[in-house]
Amino acid sequence: MPTSGRTRIKDLLDVERLDNVSNPVAVNGWVKTVRSSGGVSFVQINDGSSLADLQIVVDASCPDYALVGNLTTGCSLTVFGVLQESLGRGQKYEVVASSLEMLGGADPEEYPLQKKRHTLEFLRELAHLRPRTNTFGAVARVRNAMAFGIHQFFQQRGFLYIQTPIITASDAEGAGAMFRATTLDLDNLPTQAGHVDNDADFFGRPAFLTVSGQLEAEIFAQAMSDVYTFGPTFRAENSNTSRHLAEFWMVEPEVAFCDLDGLAQLAEDFLRGIFAHVLETCPEDMAFFNRFYDKELIATLEDIANSDFERMTYTEAVRLLEESGESFEFPVRWGADLQSEHERYLTERKVGRPVIVTDYPSAIKAFYMRLNDDGETVRAMDVLVPRIGEIIGGSQREERLDVLQRRMVEAGLDDAPYWWYLDLRRYGTTPHAGFGLGFERTVQFATGMQNIRDIIAFPRTPRSAEF
Ligand code: ATP
Ligand code: MN
């Protein structure tokens, strides 16, 4: 079984000239379809390296010809053969097999992925097999390219990639409901004066899965200036929407010596850069999404990559919504948070491009966002894109110790666990800012997929943690 001598199907399909190929080649893959006519069989195989399958031609001259009868959709295969220009239509090259070896069969009576198109809902129940479908292969490749593009974007600008903890003891960052991480025996909880004895828990106090790496990223920004995290975050919010997961990946740059305008520019350059990157590096997969999921997809992304984002304050956004004449499900009122329907109206209908909304009322935003001189609004920003709504949430951080402490009191927060966060304002404080980008929402936007559960390999949502 050759592993080292194996050639990826993509590399074969991409060759410019056949004389660059040292025939015979060895390829592996899983069978998509088998078709026979007039003593010749055509086997489409795919190894995940590209959207396109490789056609294997097997005829009576191949000593393993008899094996073709056993090949069915889903079985795995090693093929030796000669890459040649395809005689048939639909592909440039094909491999004429000189030998075949079936590695693992897939009983056609049982294999759940049949040739027909399956619904995305059905495939969610088969998360162990769905990567073999065109759609999920394409999602996996685009997701990979975007993750790489994100690192490349920051690395080229000198940002330091840092890793922040997944388990945290700060229980009120204000970003969302948390999962508790505990080793206590839930059937037999130790108690102390009628309450759970947290001292008996692993960390000697309650601990949780993080909702954001921001606070720790701020520590590093206050030493390294430009940093970013890219890691998993967890939110125990019971929102069964097409845009929420209980476990998702977040990209969080944090920049010292930077105000909100600088941050908004970074967010814009960043989104435009990664959309340009995915169009450039995944042309086939993107053409596939454009064809099957959203006919406007590539045009929309090209547009975004090439045009400025609109900017408006929250107060302006509220005025535009009030003047819109739309009947929204949630009423529009200065002081209330923008709902998804409001966000989508602004970006889809009003502006037709991504919109950066800034300066939200302090009452609806987190304690660490920098208070404006009006005393009512904070230097927050949300980046809104068509179809998804919010894709980025960020802010300039409150760098003034006294204001921050006052805000924590107003938010009803005990500042003791945040002693280190406050220290950053005591010693060499700087204006600084950062944002969080939901990675799955971004891939969802870039692929035109309707549901975020089809963007992450193994989605965690309320009442669902299979695989
Ligand atoms: P939303 O209002 O859409 O629930 P949020 O305001 O709670 O989002 P932030 O705390 O600002 O979100 O998080 C930063 C980014 O993380 C969001 O802009 C979004 O892209 C992403 N995000 C937030 N919650 C989720 C979730 N449950 N699943 C997937 N992505 C999420
Ligand atoms: Mn937000």
Short mmCIF file of C-alpha atoms and ligand atoms in Angstrom, two decimals:
data_model
loop_
_atom_site.label_atom_id
_atom_site.label_comp_id
_atom_site.label_asym_id
_atom_site.label_seq_id
_atom_site.Cartn_x
_atom_site.Cartn_y
_atom_site.Cartn_z
CA MET A 1 0.00 0.00 0.00
CA PRO A 2 1.80 3.09 -1.19
CA THR A 3 1.49 6.07 1.05
CA SER A 4 4.67 7.91 0.21
CA GLY A 5 4.40 7.50 -3.56
CA ARG A 6 0.78 8.63 -3.59
CA THR A 7 -0.26 11.58 -5.70
CA ARG A 8 -3.11 13.86 -4.67
CA ILE A 9 -5.89 13.93 -7.22
CA LYS A 10 -5.81 17.72 -7.27
CA ASP A 11 -2.16 17.72 -8.29
CA LEU A 12 -2.92 15.39 -11.18
CA LEU A 13 -5.91 17.38 -12.36
CA ASP A 14 -3.88 20.59 -12.17
CA VAL A 15 -0.88 19.50 -14.25
CA GLU A 16 -0.21 21.82 -17.14
CA ARG A 17 1.55 19.38 -19.45
CA LEU A 18 1.38 15.61 -19.42
CA ASP A 19 5.12 15.21 -19.99
CA ASN A 20 5.63 16.76 -16.54
CA VAL A 21 4.02 13.68 -15.02
CA SER A 22 6.08 10.61 -14.24
CA ASN A 23 3.75 7.84 -15.24
CA PRO A 24 2.55 5.46 -13.96
CA VAL A 25 0.90 7.26 -11.05
CA ALA A 26 -0.53 5.90 -7.81
CA VAL A 27 -3.74 7.45 -6.50
CA ASN A 28 -6.10 6.65 -3.66
CA GLY A 29 -9.64 7.69 -3.04
CA TRP A 30 -13.24 6.81 -2.35
CA VAL A 31 -15.54 5.78 -5.16
CA LYS A 32 -18.26 8.23 -6.11
CA THR A 33 -19.78 6.40 -9.04
CA VAL A 34 -19.14 3.43 -11.30
CA ARG A 35 -20.46 3.21 -14.85
CA SER A 36 -19.78 0.48 -17.37
CA SER A 37 -20.39 0.30 -21.08
CA GLY A 38 -19.06 -1.96 -23.79
CA GLY A 39 -16.46 -3.75 -21.66
CA VAL A 40 -15.03 -0.52 -20.24
CA SER A 41 -15.73 0.80 -16.76
CA PHE A 42 -15.43 4.38 -15.61
CA VAL A 43 -14.88 4.85 -11.90
CA GLN A 44 -15.03 8.36 -10.43
CA ILE A 45 -12.89 8.64 -7.34
CA ASN A 46 -12.22 11.50 -4.95
CA ASP A 47 -9.59 11.89 -2.24
CA GLY A 48 -10.82 15.19 -0.81
CA SER A 49 -8.08 17.27 -2.40
CA SER A 50 -10.37 18.82 -4.97
CA LEU A 51 -14.00 19.25 -5.84
CA ALA A 52 -13.50 17.44 -9.13
CA ASP A 53 -13.30 13.64 -9.15
CA LEU A 54 -10.67 11.71 -11.05
CA GLN A 55 -11.95 9.34 -13.69
CA ILE A 56 -10.37 5.90 -13.66
CA VAL A 57 -10.76 3.88 -16.83
CA VAL A 58 -10.65 0.10 -16.38
CA ASP A 59 -10.86 -2.25 -19.30
CA ALA A 60 -10.18 -5.91 -19.97
CA SER A 61 -6.47 -5.24 -20.38
CA CYS A 62 -6.26 -4.57 -16.64
CA PRO A 63 -5.51 -7.76 -14.69
CA ASP A 64 -7.84 -6.58 -11.92
CA TYR A 65 -10.74 -5.97 -14.28
CA ALA A 66 -12.90 -8.55 -12.52
CA LEU A 67 -12.77 -6.43 -9.37
CA VAL A 68 -14.76 -3.63 -10.96
CA GLY A 69 -17.96 -5.57 -10.36
CA ASN A 70 -17.36 -5.23 -6.61
CA LEU A 71 -16.77 -1.51 -6.65
CA THR A 72 -19.64 0.52 -5.26
CA THR A 73 -20.15 4.06 -4.06
CA GLY A 74 -18.17 4.68 -0.89
CA CYS A 75 -15.54 1.99 -1.11
CA SER A 76 -11.87 2.91 -0.90
CA LEU A 77 -9.35 2.17 -3.55
CA THR A 78 -5.73 2.32 -4.63
CA VAL A 79 -5.09 2.61 -8.33
CA PHE A 80 -1.91 2.41 -10.41
CA GLY A 81 -2.17 3.63 -13.93
CA VAL A 82 -1.23 6.06 -16.62
CA LEU A 83 -2.48 9.63 -16.59
CA GLN A 84 -3.59 10.58 -20.05
CA GLU A 85 -5.73 13.13 -21.80
CA SER A 86 -9.31 12.06 -21.41
CA LEU A 87 -11.01 10.66 -24.46
CA GLY A 88 -14.41 11.46 -23.00
CA ARG A 89 -15.95 14.82 -22.24
CA GLY A 90 -16.28 16.35 -18.80
CA GLN A 91 -12.69 16.00 -17.70
CA LYS A 92 -9.29 16.93 -19.05
CA TYR A 93 -7.41 13.89 -17.77
CA GLU A 94 -8.14 10.36 -16.73
CA VAL A 95 -6.12 7.45 -15.38
CA VAL A 96 -6.10 4.20 -17.32
CA ALA A 97 -5.71 1.58 -14.61
CA SER A 98 -2.99 -1.02 -14.80
CA SER A 99 -3.87 -2.34 -11.35
CA LEU A 100 -6.57 -1.80 -8.74
CA GLU A 101 -6.78 -2.69 -5.11
CA MET A 102 -9.95 -2.32 -3.09
CA LEU A 103 -9.05 -1.36 0.48
CA GLY A 104 -12.45 -1.21 2.10
CA GLY A 105 -15.85 -2.11 0.76
CA ALA A 106 -19.11 -0.24 1.38
CA ASP A 107 -22.21 -2.40 1.22
CA PRO A 108 -24.52 -0.65 -1.26
CA GLU A 109 -27.53 -1.91 0.70
CA GLU A 110 -26.30 -0.03 3.75
CA TYR A 111 -24.09 2.87 2.65
CA PRO A 112 -26.21 5.91 3.45
CA LEU A 113 -24.76 8.29 0.86
CA GLN A 114 -26.43 7.38 -2.36
CA LYS A 115 -25.81 9.02 -5.70
CA LYS A 116 -28.85 11.30 -5.39
CA ARG A 117 -28.69 14.64 -3.67
CA HIS A 118 -29.41 14.48 0.05
CA THR A 119 -30.83 17.31 2.11
CA LEU A 120 -28.47 19.20 4.39
CA GLU A 121 -30.69 18.26 7.33
CA PHE A 122 -30.31 14.56 6.54
CA LEU A 123 -26.56 14.94 6.17
CA ARG A 124 -26.28 16.60 9.60
CA GLU A 125 -27.22 13.22 11.08
CA LEU A 126 -24.29 11.71 9.19
CA ALA A 127 -21.53 14.06 10.24
CA HIS A 128 -19.06 11.17 10.02
CA LEU A 129 -19.75 10.64 6.31
CA ARG A 130 -20.81 14.04 5.07
CA PRO A 131 -17.24 15.25 4.42
CA ARG A 132 -17.35 12.89 1.43
CA THR A 133 -20.07 14.89 -0.26
CA ASN A 134 -19.29 17.70 -2.68
CA THR A 135 -20.81 20.32 -0.40
CA PHE A 136 -19.01 19.36 2.79
CA GLY A 137 -15.74 18.74 1.03
CA ALA A 138 -16.01 22.25 -0.37
CA VAL A 139 -16.91 23.71 3.03
CA ALA A 140 -13.91 21.97 4.60
CA ARG A 141 -11.52 23.30 1.97
CA VAL A 142 -12.90 26.84 2.08
CA ARG A 143 -12.82 26.82 5.88
CA ASN A 144 -9.20 25.69 5.75
CA ALA A 145 -8.28 28.38 3.23
CA MET A 146 -9.97 31.08 5.29
CA ALA A 147 -8.25 29.98 8.51
CA PHE A 148 -4.93 30.14 6.72
CA GLY A 149 -5.83 33.48 5.14
CA ILE A 150 -6.67 34.90 8.55
CA HIS A 151 -3.30 33.90 9.97
CA GLN A 152 -1.58 35.23 6.88
CA PHE A 153 -3.39 38.57 7.13
CA PHE A 154 -2.24 39.12 10.70
CA GLN A 155 1.22 37.65 10.30
CA GLN A 156 1.93 39.94 7.35
CA ARG A 157 1.05 42.88 9.58
CA GLY A 158 3.28 41.77 12.42
CA PHE A 159 0.51 40.61 14.76
CA LEU A 160 1.49 37.98 17.28
CA TYR A 161 -0.68 34.85 17.44
CA ILE A 162 -1.42 34.11 21.10
CA GLN A 163 -3.38 31.35 22.78
CA THR A 164 -5.71 32.25 25.61
CA PRO A 165 -7.23 29.83 28.14
CA ILE A 166 -10.34 27.82 27.44
CA ILE A 167 -11.12 27.40 31.12
CA THR A 168 -11.69 30.66 32.92
CA ALA A 169 -12.78 31.80 36.36
CA SER A 170 -14.06 35.23 35.38
CA ASP A 171 -17.74 34.53 35.21
CA ALA A 172 -19.15 37.80 33.96
CA GLU A 173 -17.35 39.05 30.90
CA GLY A 174 -20.76 40.01 29.70
CA ALA A 175 -20.51 38.28 26.37
CA GLY A 176 -22.90 35.40 26.94
CA ALA A 177 -24.12 32.54 29.10
CA MET A 178 -21.36 30.15 30.18
CA PHE A 179 -20.90 26.42 30.53
CA ARG A 180 -19.56 25.44 33.91
CA ALA A 181 -16.49 23.21 33.99
CA THR A 182 -16.52 21.14 37.14
CA THR A 183 -15.26 17.89 38.60
CA LEU A 184 -17.85 17.91 41.37
CA ASP A 185 -20.08 14.86 41.57
CA LEU A 186 -23.43 16.29 40.53
CA ASP A 187 -25.29 13.42 42.17
CA ASN A 188 -23.57 14.05 45.42
CA LEU A 189 -22.68 17.70 45.71
CA PRO A 190 -20.53 18.76 48.65
CA THR A 191 -22.23 21.51 50.54
CA GLN A 192 -21.14 24.19 52.94
CA ALA A 193 -23.80 26.00 54.94
CA GLY A 194 -26.53 24.89 52.54
CA HIS A 195 -24.68 25.91 49.39
CA VAL A 196 -22.47 24.03 46.96
CA ASP A 197 -18.97 23.99 48.37
CA ASN A 198 -17.02 25.47 45.49
CA ASP A 199 -13.85 25.08 47.46
CA ALA A 200 -14.14 21.34 46.85
CA ASP A 201 -14.21 21.87 43.08
CA PHE A 202 -11.10 21.33 40.97
CA PHE A 203 -9.96 24.94 40.94
CA GLY A 204 -11.24 25.74 44.41
CA ARG A 205 -13.81 28.02 42.83
CA PRO A 206 -16.35 27.98 40.02
CA ALA A 207 -14.80 27.72 36.58
CA PHE A 208 -16.31 27.97 33.12
CA LEU A 209 -15.59 27.48 29.44
CA THR A 210 -14.56 30.80 28.00
CA VAL A 211 -16.92 32.97 25.96
CA SER A 212 -14.05 35.10 24.65
CA GLY A 213 -10.29 35.40 24.90
CA GLN A 214 -10.46 39.16 24.95
CA LEU A 215 -9.49 40.00 28.49
CA GLU A 216 -6.36 37.87 28.29
CA ALA A 217 -5.61 39.19 24.80
CA GLU A 218 -5.65 42.68 26.31
CA ILE A 219 -2.87 41.60 28.67
CA PHE A 220 -0.68 40.68 25.73
CA ALA A 221 -1.62 43.75 23.70
CA GLN A 222 -0.38 45.78 26.65
CA ALA A 223 3.06 44.32 26.07
CA MET A 224 3.30 43.15 22.47
CA SER A 225 1.09 45.88 20.92
CA ASP A 226 -0.54 43.85 18.13
CA VAL A 227 -1.87 40.38 18.94
CA TYR A 228 -4.66 38.04 17.92
CA THR A 229 -6.25 34.86 19.14
CA PHE A 230 -7.94 32.22 17.02
CA GLY A 231 -9.60 29.61 19.14
CA PRO A 232 -12.75 27.91 20.34
CA THR A 233 -15.31 29.74 22.47
CA PHE A 234 -18.46 28.50 24.13
CA ARG A 235 -21.85 30.04 24.74
CA ALA A 236 -24.62 28.31 26.59
CA GLU A 237 -27.27 30.49 25.02
CA ASN A 238 -30.40 28.64 24.10
CA SER A 239 -30.72 30.27 20.72
CA ASN A 240 -31.75 27.85 18.03
CA THR A 241 -30.96 30.07 15.08
CA SER A 242 -29.15 29.50 11.82
CA ARG A 243 -26.33 31.78 13.09
CA HIS A 244 -25.63 30.48 16.60
CA LEU A 245 -23.59 27.56 17.87
CA ALA A 246 -22.80 26.58 21.45
CA GLU A 247 -19.18 25.97 20.43
CA PHE A 248 -17.62 28.16 17.77
CA TRP A 249 -14.28 29.61 16.78
CA MET A 250 -13.48 33.23 17.24
CA VAL A 251 -10.73 35.45 15.88
CA GLU A 252 -9.89 38.25 18.28
CA PRO A 253 -7.28 40.85 17.38
CA GLU A 254 -6.36 43.29 20.13
CA VAL A 255 -4.31 46.39 19.32
CA ALA A 256 -2.60 48.83 21.64
CA PHE A 257 -2.16 52.51 20.75
CA CYS A 258 -5.31 52.27 18.66
CA ASP A 259 -8.71 53.93 18.79
CA LEU A 260 -12.06 52.88 17.36
CA ASP A 261 -11.39 54.44 13.95
CA GLY A 262 -8.19 52.45 13.67
CA LEU A 263 -10.02 49.32 14.69
CA ALA A 264 -12.84 49.88 12.18
CA GLN A 265 -10.23 50.27 9.44
CA LEU A 266 -8.54 47.06 10.55
CA ALA A 267 -11.87 45.19 10.49
CA GLU A 268 -12.62 46.46 7.02
CA ASP A 269 -9.18 45.63 5.61
CA PHE A 270 -9.39 42.25 7.29
CA LEU A 271 -12.77 41.21 5.89
CA ARG A 272 -11.96 42.51 2.43
CA GLY A 273 -8.61 40.72 2.58
CA ILE A 274 -9.96 37.33 3.59
CA PHE A 275 -12.78 37.41 1.05
CA ALA A 276 -10.28 38.27 -1.68
CA HIS A 277 -8.07 35.44 -0.38
CA VAL A 278 -10.80 32.81 -0.57
CA LEU A 279 -11.85 33.88 -4.07
CA GLU A 280 -8.27 33.63 -5.17
CA THR A 281 -7.33 30.35 -3.50
CA CYS A 282 -10.58 28.35 -3.88
CA PRO A 283 -11.94 29.20 -7.33
CA GLU A 284 -13.53 25.80 -7.97
CA ASP A 285 -15.20 25.47 -4.60
CA MET A 286 -16.44 29.05 -4.80
CA ALA A 287 -17.87 28.43 -8.27
CA PHE A 288 -19.64 25.42 -6.81
CA PHE A 289 -21.23 27.46 -4.02
CA ASN A 290 -22.15 30.14 -6.49
CA ARG A 291 -23.87 27.60 -8.72
CA PHE A 292 -25.71 25.56 -6.10
CA TYR A 293 -26.23 27.82 -3.09
CA ASP A 294 -26.21 31.50 -4.00
CA LYS A 295 -26.09 32.79 -7.55
CA GLU A 296 -24.92 36.20 -6.36
CA LEU A 297 -22.19 34.87 -4.10
CA ILE A 298 -19.04 35.61 -6.07
CA ALA A 299 -20.34 38.97 -7.27
CA THR A 300 -21.18 39.94 -3.68
CA LEU A 301 -17.79 38.92 -2.32
CA GLU A 302 -15.92 40.64 -5.15
CA ASP A 303 -17.94 43.75 -4.46
CA ILE A 304 -17.08 43.63 -0.77
CA ALA A 305 -13.42 43.01 -1.48
CA ASN A 306 -13.35 46.11 -3.66
CA SER A 307 -15.53 48.70 -1.97
CA ASP A 308 -15.49 50.75 1.21
CA PHE A 309 -17.75 49.82 4.07
CA GLU A 310 -20.44 52.26 5.17
CA ARG A 311 -20.03 53.76 8.64
CA MET A 312 -22.75 55.17 10.83
CA THR A 313 -23.38 55.70 14.51
CA TYR A 314 -25.99 53.73 16.39
CA THR A 315 -28.00 56.95 16.74
CA GLU A 316 -28.00 57.42 12.97
CA ALA A 317 -28.90 53.77 12.48
CA VAL A 318 -31.90 54.14 14.78
CA ARG A 319 -33.02 57.23 12.87
CA LEU A 320 -32.73 55.38 9.53
CA LEU A 321 -34.71 52.47 10.92
CA GLU A 322 -37.41 54.77 12.29
CA GLU A 323 -37.66 56.53 8.95
CA SER A 324 -37.69 53.29 6.97
CA GLY A 325 -41.44 52.80 7.08
CA GLU A 326 -40.78 49.07 7.67
CA SER A 327 -42.87 47.16 10.17
CA PHE A 328 -40.34 45.28 12.24
CA GLU A 329 -41.20 42.49 14.64
CA PHE A 330 -39.13 44.20 17.34
CA PRO A 331 -39.82 47.92 17.77
CA VAL A 332 -37.00 50.35 17.10
CA ARG A 333 -36.19 52.60 19.99
CA TRP A 334 -33.03 54.48 20.97
CA GLY A 335 -31.59 52.47 23.83
CA ALA A 336 -32.70 49.05 22.65
CA ASP A 337 -30.25 46.65 21.02
CA LEU A 338 -30.47 46.23 17.26
CA GLN A 339 -32.13 42.96 16.35
CA SER A 340 -31.07 40.82 13.44
CA GLU A 341 -33.98 42.13 11.32
CA HIS A 342 -32.78 45.71 11.94
CA GLU A 343 -29.19 44.85 11.13
CA ARG A 344 -30.21 43.15 7.93
CA TYR A 345 -32.40 46.05 6.85
CA LEU A 346 -29.46 48.43 7.25
CA THR A 347 -26.91 46.36 5.39
CA GLU A 348 -29.14 44.69 2.79
CA ARG A 349 -31.77 47.26 1.95
CA LYS A 350 -30.58 50.64 3.11
CA VAL A 351 -26.91 50.49 2.17
CA GLY A 352 -26.43 47.34 0.10
CA ARG A 353 -22.93 46.82 1.48
CA PRO A 354 -21.33 45.97 4.82
CA VAL A 355 -22.01 48.59 7.48
CA ILE A 356 -20.00 49.45 10.58
CA VAL A 357 -22.28 50.74 13.32
CA THR A 358 -20.50 52.56 16.15
CA ASP A 359 -21.20 54.28 19.46
CA TYR A 360 -23.94 52.18 21.02
CA PRO A 361 -25.71 53.12 24.27
CA SER A 362 -23.53 52.12 27.21
CA ALA A 363 -26.46 50.38 28.91
CA ILE A 364 -26.60 47.61 26.28
CA LYS A 365 -22.86 47.04 25.95
CA ALA A 366 -20.14 45.48 28.08
CA PHE A 367 -18.47 47.31 30.96
CA TYR A 368 -15.05 47.40 29.31
CA MET A 369 -16.08 49.53 26.33
CA ARG A 370 -14.78 53.09 26.37
CA LEU A 371 -17.27 55.67 27.52
CA ASN A 372 -17.82 58.63 25.18
CA ASP A 373 -17.84 62.22 26.43
CA ASP A 374 -21.65 62.27 26.16
CA GLY A 375 -21.65 59.86 29.11
CA GLU A 376 -24.34 57.79 27.34
CA THR A 377 -22.68 55.94 24.54
CA VAL A 378 -19.58 53.77 24.26
CA ARG A 379 -17.00 53.29 21.53
CA ALA A 380 -18.44 49.98 20.40
CA MET A 381 -18.69 48.80 16.84
CA ASP A 382 -20.53 46.01 15.08
CA VAL A 383 -19.80 45.07 11.50
CA LEU A 384 -22.98 44.02 9.71
CA VAL A 385 -23.09 42.10 6.46
CA PRO A 386 -26.02 41.13 4.24
CA ARG A 387 -27.80 37.84 5.00
CA ILE A 388 -25.98 37.29 8.32
CA GLY A 389 -26.23 40.57 10.19
CA GLU A 390 -23.51 40.91 12.82
CA ILE A 391 -20.25 39.25 11.84
CA ILE A 392 -17.88 41.26 14.05
CA GLY A 393 -18.38 42.87 17.44
CA GLY A 394 -15.68 45.06 18.93
CA SER A 395 -14.79 48.21 20.79
CA GLN A 396 -12.20 50.61 21.97
CA ARG A 397 -11.52 49.52 25.54
CA GLU A 398 -11.88 51.73 28.60
CA GLU A 399 -8.30 52.56 29.52
CA ARG A 400 -9.07 55.01 32.38
CA LEU A 401 -8.97 53.25 35.71
CA ASP A 402 -11.51 55.45 37.48
CA VAL A 403 -14.05 55.27 34.65
CA LEU A 404 -13.63 51.51 34.36
CA GLN A 405 -14.17 51.01 38.08
CA ARG A 406 -17.27 53.17 37.98
CA ARG A 407 -18.63 51.18 35.03
CA MET A 408 -18.06 47.92 36.87
CA VAL A 409 -20.00 49.17 39.85
CA GLU A 410 -22.83 50.26 37.56
CA ALA A 411 -22.81 46.83 35.93
CA GLY A 412 -23.07 45.23 39.37
CA LEU A 413 -19.72 43.48 38.99
CA ASP A 414 -17.46 42.54 41.84
CA ASP A 415 -14.11 43.95 40.75
CA ALA A 416 -12.00 41.63 42.94
CA PRO A 417 -11.62 38.86 40.33
CA TYR A 418 -10.59 41.51 37.81
CA TRP A 419 -7.65 42.85 39.83
CA TRP A 420 -5.26 41.99 37.01
CA TYR A 421 -7.47 43.62 34.41
CA LEU A 422 -7.50 46.79 36.49
CA ASP A 423 -3.71 46.60 36.96
CA LEU A 424 -3.34 47.04 33.20
CA ARG A 425 -4.91 50.48 33.70
CA ARG A 426 -2.67 51.21 36.67
CA TYR A 427 0.62 50.52 34.95
CA GLY A 428 1.26 52.03 31.55
CA THR A 429 -2.29 52.11 30.31
CA THR A 430 -2.84 52.83 26.60
CA PRO A 431 -5.74 53.53 24.32
CA HIS A 432 -6.44 50.14 22.81
CA ALA A 433 -9.13 48.33 20.89
CA GLY A 434 -10.10 44.92 19.63
CA PHE A 435 -12.82 42.89 18.02
CA GLY A 436 -14.22 39.38 17.84
CA LEU A 437 -15.02 37.79 14.52
CA GLY A 438 -17.14 34.66 14.49
CA PHE A 439 -15.20 32.32 12.23
CA GLU A 440 -18.18 30.12 11.29
CA ARG A 441 -20.34 33.13 10.50
CA THR A 442 -17.61 34.37 8.21
CA VAL A 443 -17.30 31.05 6.40
CA GLN A 444 -21.09 30.88 6.27
CA PHE A 445 -21.14 34.25 4.59
CA ALA A 446 -18.36 33.34 2.18
CA THR A 447 -20.01 30.09 1.09
CA GLY A 448 -23.62 31.25 0.94
CA MET A 449 -24.64 28.33 3.16
CA GLN A 450 -27.90 28.98 4.99
CA ASN A 451 -27.17 27.27 8.28
CA ILE A 452 -24.12 27.62 10.53
CA ARG A 453 -24.47 23.92 11.49
CA ASP A 454 -23.19 23.07 8.04
CA ILE A 455 -20.05 25.16 8.49
CA ILE A 456 -18.51 23.41 11.48
CA ALA A 457 -17.74 19.70 11.19
CA PHE A 458 -19.45 18.64 14.41
CA PRO A 459 -21.95 21.29 15.49
CA ARG A 460 -22.81 21.71 19.16
CA THR A 461 -26.25 23.21 19.64
CA PRO A 462 -28.97 22.88 22.28
CA ARG A 463 -29.76 19.18 22.77
CA SER A 464 -27.24 18.11 20.18
CA ALA A 465 -23.65 16.98 20.72
CA GLU A 466 -23.41 13.81 18.62
CA PHE A 467 -20.04 12.81 17.14
P1 ATP B 1 -25.20 37.96 18.40
O1 ATP B 1 -25.80 39.25 18.85
O2 ATP B 1 -25.27 37.73 16.94
O3 ATP B 1 -25.65 36.77 19.20
P2 ATP B 1 -22.99 38.72 20.06
O4 ATP B 1 -23.19 40.18 20.10
O5 ATP B 1 -23.37 37.89 21.22
O6 ATP B 1 -23.65 38.09 18.72
P3 ATP B 1 -20.12 39.03 20.32
O7 ATP B 1 -20.10 38.77 21.76
O8 ATP B 1 -19.95 40.41 19.84
O9 ATP B 1 -21.47 38.41 19.68
O10 ATP B 1 -19.11 38.00 19.60
C1 ATP B 1 -18.30 38.35 18.50
C2 ATP B 1 -18.68 37.57 17.26
O11 ATP B 1 -18.78 36.18 17.52
C3 ATP B 1 -20.05 37.92 16.69
O12 ATP B 1 -19.97 39.06 15.89
C4 ATP B 1 -20.39 36.69 15.88
O13 ATP B 1 -19.74 36.72 14.62
C5 ATP B 1 -19.76 35.59 16.68
N1 ATP B 1 -20.74 34.89 17.52
C6 ATP B 1 -21.29 35.30 18.67
N2 ATP B 1 -22.10 34.38 19.21
C7 ATP B 1 -22.04 33.32 18.37
C8 ATP B 1 -22.64 32.03 18.39
N3 ATP B 1 -23.44 31.64 19.38
N4 ATP B 1 -22.34 31.18 17.37
C9 ATP B 1 -21.51 31.56 16.38
N5 ATP B 1 -20.92 32.76 16.30
C10 ATP B 1 -21.18 33.63 17.29
MN MN B 2 -21.84 41.71 19.42
#
